[in-house]
Amino acid sequence: MSAPGPVVVTGADGFAGGALMSHLRHRRSATGVTLRGLVRTLSLATAARPDVLPVGDLTTITGASLANALLGARSVVHLAGRAHVMRETALEPAATFRAINVAATERLARAAAVAGATHFIFASTVKVNGESTPSAGMFTESDPPDPQDDYAASKWEAERVLADVARDTGMPVTILRLPLLYGPGAKGNIARLTDVIARGVPLPLASIHNRRSLLGAGNFSSAVDALLRGPPPAHRATATYFLADPVPVSTPQLVRAIAAALGVRPQLFALPADLLHLVGACVGKAAAIGRLTRSLEVDSRTFSAVHDWQAPHSMEEGLAMMVRSRGIPDLPAL
């Protein structure tokens, strides 16, 4: 990281952004990198950080403010966006996803190119390729996209828009398709599953034999660090990679690993997958049951080979850090 100018991280106070900022701050003495984290508003956690800049909403930020936020940027890591929503409240979800994940991303990328950035890194999702993989297969970068909801469709459209930006401006773009992330501050499905396990709720998942790729926040941060430390990609190039922990796990294995991190006994019993799917359909939870029972595995060996990267943390280490950060014993009862 010898080139001048800061690394700009959007969504710097989010789950992934916070982990990356912490990692890069820790590495600052060794790399000399300067950071600029962009957030919507300051919080108690970020108000005292001189490397955090409040910029408001990226969908409505003025051109002058955006230029100021990106002034002198060497690289931009774009993590801000609208993620998969469990309980949708937007009147037009598809339009809302497009405004945040597509239009704002394009505007940010073009402004980054004008600011002289030599690399734009974009966090996408494995859901661009679909919701599941065959039991004996995994997604690779050569597989055709198959987004099946508004969130995944918006990320796929953003990837295509960024390819146009790279061609138009010459600024290289790296796209990382990410699976479920876990670690300190994790939210969403992994947090809900952890809460359920902590409370000793019996789970009918013992007979599930799937394979799911996961990614620890520490491993994600290390991989982005490897991208930033490496030479800039080829002029006008767009590179797409899957990124994941090296070892996929079944849902029962994940439950047992979380239980071990919590120091509790996993409460697993067996029900046939077909019966689980039927129950899920009857109660309007078909998608949630599908995520627990089906496989979703990706091949991240290309990224590791190209960038000479190996995941530094085991799943057990990442889950232990996640559990410690959540204060599980203080959770309210169901």
PDB file of C-alpha atoms in Angstrom, residues 56 64 116 133 156 194 250 263-264 283 328-329:
ATOM      1  CA  GLY A  56     -25.798  11.411   4.577  1.00  0.00           C
ATOM      2  CA  ALA A  64     -20.028  18.492  -4.407  1.00  0.00           C
ATOM      3  CA  GLY A 116      -8.526   9.360  -9.491  1.00  0.00           C
ATOM      4  CA  THR A 133     -26.595 -25.578  -5.496  1.00  0.00           C
ATOM      5  CA  TRP A 156     -26.525  -8.387 -10.508  1.00  0.00           C
ATOM      6  CA  THR A 194     -27.606 -18.036  17.547  1.00  0.00           C
ATOM      7  CA  SER A 250     -23.960 -28.560   6.967  1.00  0.00           C
ATOM      8  CA  GLY A 263     -21.000 -23.442  25.849  1.00  0.00           C
ATOM      9  CA  VAL A 264     -24.426 -25.091  25.594  1.00  0.00           C
ATOM     10  CA  VAL A 283     -46.696 -21.287   7.809  1.00  0.00           C
ATOM     11  CA  ILE A 328     -26.037 -13.874  24.739  1.00  0.00           C
ATOM     12  CA  PRO A 329     -26.719 -14.420  28.491  1.00  0.00           C
TER      13      PRO A 329
END
